[in-house]
Coordinates of C-alpha atoms in Angstrom, one line a residue:
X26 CA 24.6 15.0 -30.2
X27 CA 25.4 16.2 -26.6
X28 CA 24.6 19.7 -24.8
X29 CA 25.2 20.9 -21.2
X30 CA 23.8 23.5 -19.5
X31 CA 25.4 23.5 -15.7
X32 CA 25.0 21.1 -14.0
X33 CA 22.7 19.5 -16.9
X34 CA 23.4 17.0 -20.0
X35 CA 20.9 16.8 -22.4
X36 CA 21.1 13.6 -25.0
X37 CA 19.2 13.0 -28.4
X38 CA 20.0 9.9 -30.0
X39 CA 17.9 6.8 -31.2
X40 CA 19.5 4.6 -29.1
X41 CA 21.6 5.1 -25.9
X42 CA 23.2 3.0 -23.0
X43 CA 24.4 4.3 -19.7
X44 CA 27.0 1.8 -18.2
X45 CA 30.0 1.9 -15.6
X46 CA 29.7 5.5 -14.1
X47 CA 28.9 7.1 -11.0
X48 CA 26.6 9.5 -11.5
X49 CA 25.9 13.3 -10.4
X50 CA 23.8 16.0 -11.4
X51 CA 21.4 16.1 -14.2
X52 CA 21.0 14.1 -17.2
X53 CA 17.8 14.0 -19.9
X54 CA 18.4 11.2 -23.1
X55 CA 16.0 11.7 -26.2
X56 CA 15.9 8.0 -27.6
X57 CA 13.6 5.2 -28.0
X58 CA 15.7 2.4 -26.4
X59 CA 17.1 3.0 -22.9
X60 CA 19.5 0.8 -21.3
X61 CA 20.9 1.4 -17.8
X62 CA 23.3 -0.4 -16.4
X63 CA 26.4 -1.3 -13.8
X64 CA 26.5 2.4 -12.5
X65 CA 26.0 4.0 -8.8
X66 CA 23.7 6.8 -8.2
X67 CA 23.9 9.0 -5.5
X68 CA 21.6 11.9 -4.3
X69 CA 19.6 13.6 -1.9
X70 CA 16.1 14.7 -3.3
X71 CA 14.6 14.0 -6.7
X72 CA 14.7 10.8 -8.9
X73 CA 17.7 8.8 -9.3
X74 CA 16.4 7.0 -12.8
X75 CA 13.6 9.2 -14.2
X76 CA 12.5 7.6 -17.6
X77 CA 9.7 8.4 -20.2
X78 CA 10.6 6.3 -23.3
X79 CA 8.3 6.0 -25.8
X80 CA 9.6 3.0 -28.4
X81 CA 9.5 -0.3 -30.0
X82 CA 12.1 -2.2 -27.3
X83 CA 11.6 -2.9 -23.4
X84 CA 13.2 -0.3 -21.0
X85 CA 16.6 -2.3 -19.2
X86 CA 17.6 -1.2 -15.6
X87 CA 19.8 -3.4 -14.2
X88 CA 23.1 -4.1 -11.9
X89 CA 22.8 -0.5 -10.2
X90 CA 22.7 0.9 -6.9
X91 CA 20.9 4.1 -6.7
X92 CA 20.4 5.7 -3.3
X93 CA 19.9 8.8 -1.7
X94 CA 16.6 10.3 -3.3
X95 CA 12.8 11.1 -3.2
X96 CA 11.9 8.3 -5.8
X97 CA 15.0 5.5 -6.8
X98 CA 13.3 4.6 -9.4
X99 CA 10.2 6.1 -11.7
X100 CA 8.7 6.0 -15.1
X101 CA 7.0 4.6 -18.0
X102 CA 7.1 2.9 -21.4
X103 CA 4.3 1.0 -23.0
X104 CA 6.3 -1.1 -24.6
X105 CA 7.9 -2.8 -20.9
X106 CA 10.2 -2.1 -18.1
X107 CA 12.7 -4.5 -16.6
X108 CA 14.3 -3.8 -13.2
X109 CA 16.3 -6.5 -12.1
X110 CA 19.8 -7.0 -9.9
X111 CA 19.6 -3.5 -8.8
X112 CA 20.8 -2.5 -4.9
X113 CA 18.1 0.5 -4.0
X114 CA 18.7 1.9 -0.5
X115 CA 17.9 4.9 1.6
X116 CA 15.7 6.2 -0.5
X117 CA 12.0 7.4 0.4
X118 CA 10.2 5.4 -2.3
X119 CA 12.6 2.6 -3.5
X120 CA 10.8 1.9 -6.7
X121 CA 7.9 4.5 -8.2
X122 CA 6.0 2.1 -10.2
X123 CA 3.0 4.0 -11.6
X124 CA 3.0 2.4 -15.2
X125 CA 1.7 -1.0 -16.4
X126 CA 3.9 -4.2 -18.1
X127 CA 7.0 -3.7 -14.7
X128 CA 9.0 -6.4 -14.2
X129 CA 10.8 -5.8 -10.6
X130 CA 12.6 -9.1 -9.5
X131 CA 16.4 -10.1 -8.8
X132 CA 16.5 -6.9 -6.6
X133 CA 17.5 -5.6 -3.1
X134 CA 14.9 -2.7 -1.8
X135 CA 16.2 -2.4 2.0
X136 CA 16.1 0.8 4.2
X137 CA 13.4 2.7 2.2
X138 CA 10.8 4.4 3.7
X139 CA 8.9 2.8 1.0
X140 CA 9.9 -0.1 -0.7
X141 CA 7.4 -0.4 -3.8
X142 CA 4.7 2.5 -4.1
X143 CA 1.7 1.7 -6.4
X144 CA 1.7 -1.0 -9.2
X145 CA -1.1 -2.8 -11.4
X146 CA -2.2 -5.8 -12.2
X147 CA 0.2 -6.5 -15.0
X148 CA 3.5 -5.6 -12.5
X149 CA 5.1 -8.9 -11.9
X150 CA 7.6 -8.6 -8.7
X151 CA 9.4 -11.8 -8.0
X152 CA 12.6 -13.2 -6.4
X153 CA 13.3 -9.8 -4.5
X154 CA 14.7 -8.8 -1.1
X155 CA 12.0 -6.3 0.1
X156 CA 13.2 -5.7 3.8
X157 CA 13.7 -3.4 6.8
X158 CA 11.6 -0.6 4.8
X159 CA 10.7 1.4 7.6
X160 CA 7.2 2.3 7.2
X161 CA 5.8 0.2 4.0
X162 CA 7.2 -2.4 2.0
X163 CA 4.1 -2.2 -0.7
X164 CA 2.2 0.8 -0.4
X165 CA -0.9 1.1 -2.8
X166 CA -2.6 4.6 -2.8
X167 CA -4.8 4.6 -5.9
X168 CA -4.6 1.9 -7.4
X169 CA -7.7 -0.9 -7.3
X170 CA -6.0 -3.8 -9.2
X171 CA -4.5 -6.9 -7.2
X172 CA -1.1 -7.4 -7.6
X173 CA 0.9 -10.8 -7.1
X174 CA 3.6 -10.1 -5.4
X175 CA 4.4 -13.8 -4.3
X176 CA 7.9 -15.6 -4.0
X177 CA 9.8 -12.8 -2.0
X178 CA 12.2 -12.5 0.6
X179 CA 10.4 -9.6 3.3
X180 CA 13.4 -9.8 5.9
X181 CA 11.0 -12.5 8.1
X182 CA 9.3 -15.6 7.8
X183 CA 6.3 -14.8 10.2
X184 CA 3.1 -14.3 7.4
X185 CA 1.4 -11.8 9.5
X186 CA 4.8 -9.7 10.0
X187 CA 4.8 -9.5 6.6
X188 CA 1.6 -8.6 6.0
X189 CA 1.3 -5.3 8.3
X190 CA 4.0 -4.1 5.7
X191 CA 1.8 -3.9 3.2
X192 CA -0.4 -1.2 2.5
X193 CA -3.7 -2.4 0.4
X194 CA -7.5 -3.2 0.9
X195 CA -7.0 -4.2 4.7
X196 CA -6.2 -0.2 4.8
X197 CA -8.3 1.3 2.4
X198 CA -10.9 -0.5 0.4
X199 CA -10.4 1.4 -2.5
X200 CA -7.1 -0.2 -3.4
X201 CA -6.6 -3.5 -4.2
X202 CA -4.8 -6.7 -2.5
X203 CA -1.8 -7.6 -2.6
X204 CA -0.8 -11.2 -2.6
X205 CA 2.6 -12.3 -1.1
X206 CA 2.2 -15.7 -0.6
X207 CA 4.2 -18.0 -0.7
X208 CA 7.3 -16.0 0.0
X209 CA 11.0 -17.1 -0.3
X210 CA 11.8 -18.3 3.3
X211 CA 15.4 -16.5 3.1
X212 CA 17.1 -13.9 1.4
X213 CA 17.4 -14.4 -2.5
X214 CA 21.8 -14.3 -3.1
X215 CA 20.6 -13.2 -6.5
X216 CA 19.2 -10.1 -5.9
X217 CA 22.3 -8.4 -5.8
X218 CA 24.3 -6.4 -8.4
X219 CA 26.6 -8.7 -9.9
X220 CA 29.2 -6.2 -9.8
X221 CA 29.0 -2.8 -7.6
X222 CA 31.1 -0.4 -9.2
X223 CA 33.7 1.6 -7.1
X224 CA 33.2 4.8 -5.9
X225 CA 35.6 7.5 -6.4
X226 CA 37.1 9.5 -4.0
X227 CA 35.7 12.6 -5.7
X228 CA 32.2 11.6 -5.5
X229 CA 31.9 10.5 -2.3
X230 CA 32.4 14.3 -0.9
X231 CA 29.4 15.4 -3.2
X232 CA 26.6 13.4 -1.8
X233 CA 24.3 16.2 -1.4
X234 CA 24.6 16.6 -5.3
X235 CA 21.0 15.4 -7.1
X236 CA 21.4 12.6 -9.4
X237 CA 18.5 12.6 -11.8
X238 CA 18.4 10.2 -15.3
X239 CA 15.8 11.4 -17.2
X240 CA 15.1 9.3 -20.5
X241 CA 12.4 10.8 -22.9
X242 CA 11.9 10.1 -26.5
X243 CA 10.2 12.5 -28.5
X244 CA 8.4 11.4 -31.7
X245 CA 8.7 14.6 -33.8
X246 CA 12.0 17.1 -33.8
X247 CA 13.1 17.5 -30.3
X248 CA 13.0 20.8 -28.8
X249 CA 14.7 21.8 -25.6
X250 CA 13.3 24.8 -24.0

C-alpha cells in the first residue's frame, strides 16, 4: 500500500527492496526486512538512508552512492546491519553508526567531514577506503567500548598519519580505542559499487532537494500521523 503526501512517500509492507533509482525527497517504508540497493542518493541536509527496522532478517545496504547530507548513513536493527560496496561522499558524517551488530566493509567513505562517527564493540569495519575525511576518519564521542577497526585502506601508509585521524581515548579518556592496525597498505579495488547507476538529467538540476530513506517497522497497526 503506497501514500504520498508532497514531497513524501510513505510505504507499509512486510517486506520491501529499493533498487536502481535515483532518489529525491522523502520516503518512510513500514516493513521488517529492508533491502537497499544499486541506487544514488543525493541531498543537502538530513539523512540519506535513515532506517529503524525492527525484524527477524539483517538490514542490506549495498552498491549505493549517497552524498550530499548531514548523516549518509544512520540507524538501527537488533537483528544486524550490513553496509558494504557503498560510495559515501561529501557528506558531514559518512556513516552514523550508533547501533550494535554493524558490518561496514567493501566501502569508499572519502571527502566526509567525518568518516565513521561512534560505533561499539560489536561493529566490525573491514576492507574499507576511509580517506581524505577532512577533520576525522573515526570519531568516538560517547562511546567507551574498543573497536577493531584493522585491515583498512586510510589514504596513507604512515601509522601515525593515520592515527591523528582518529578520534578516541588519546582525545578523551572517556571513549574507548580504536585499533587500526594492521591496515591495507593500498586502496581496496573492491570497495567500490559494482555498478554506479546513471544520473539523469533531471536530477542533477535538483541537488538541493533532501533525500531521506526512512525504514521503520511497526509491530502493531501502523498509524501515520
Amino acid at each position: 500500500q503506497t501514500s504520498w503526501e508532497g514531497e513524501r512517500g510513505t510505504y507499509n509492507a512486510t517486506s520491501f527492496e529499493i533498487s536502481g533509482n535515483t532518489i529525491t525527497g522523502k520516503m518512510e517504508v513500514s516493513t521488517n526486512f529492508l533491502s537497499v540497493s544499486n541506487n544514488k542518493i543525493i541531498g543537502s541536509a538530513g539523512t540519506g538512508i535513515e532506517f529503524s527496522v525492527y525484524g527477524t532478517e539483517i538490514t542490506s545496504i549495498t552498491n549505493n552512492t549517497i552524498t550530499g547530507f548531514f548523516n549518509g548513513i544512520s540507524g538501527s536493527n537488533p537483528e544486524g546491519v550490513l553496509i558494504e560496496k557503498n560510495f559515501i561522499t561529501n557528506n558531514m558524517q559518512g556513516i552514523r553508526c550508533t547501533d550494535n551488530h554493524v558490518v561496514i566493509q567493501n566501502n569508499t567513505i572519502t571527502n566526509n567531514t567525518i568518516g565513521i562517527y561512534e560505533g561499539s564493540s560489536s561493529t566490525i569495519i573491514r576492507y574499507n577506503n576511509i580517506e581524505n575525511n577532512t577533520e576525522h576518519s573515526i570519531y568516538l564521542e560517547t562511546t567507551s567500548d574498543n573497536i577493531d577497526a584493522s585491515n583498512n585502506w586510510w589514504g596513507t601508509n604512515d601509522q601515525q598519519t593515520i592515527n591523528v585521524t582518529i578520534r578516541d581515548h588519546k582525545y578523551d579518556f572517556d571513549v574507548g580505542t580504536v585499533s587500526f592496525t594492521p591496515f591495507l597498505t593500498e586502496p581496496n579495488p573492491e570497495a567500490t559499487p559494482n555498478e554506479i547507476p546513471e544520473f539523469s538529467e533531471m536530477v542533477l538540476f535538483p541537488l538541493f532537494v533532501t533525500a531521506t530513506l526512512v525504514a521503520v517497522y511497526v509491530r502493531k497497526q501502523f498509524t501515520r500521523f
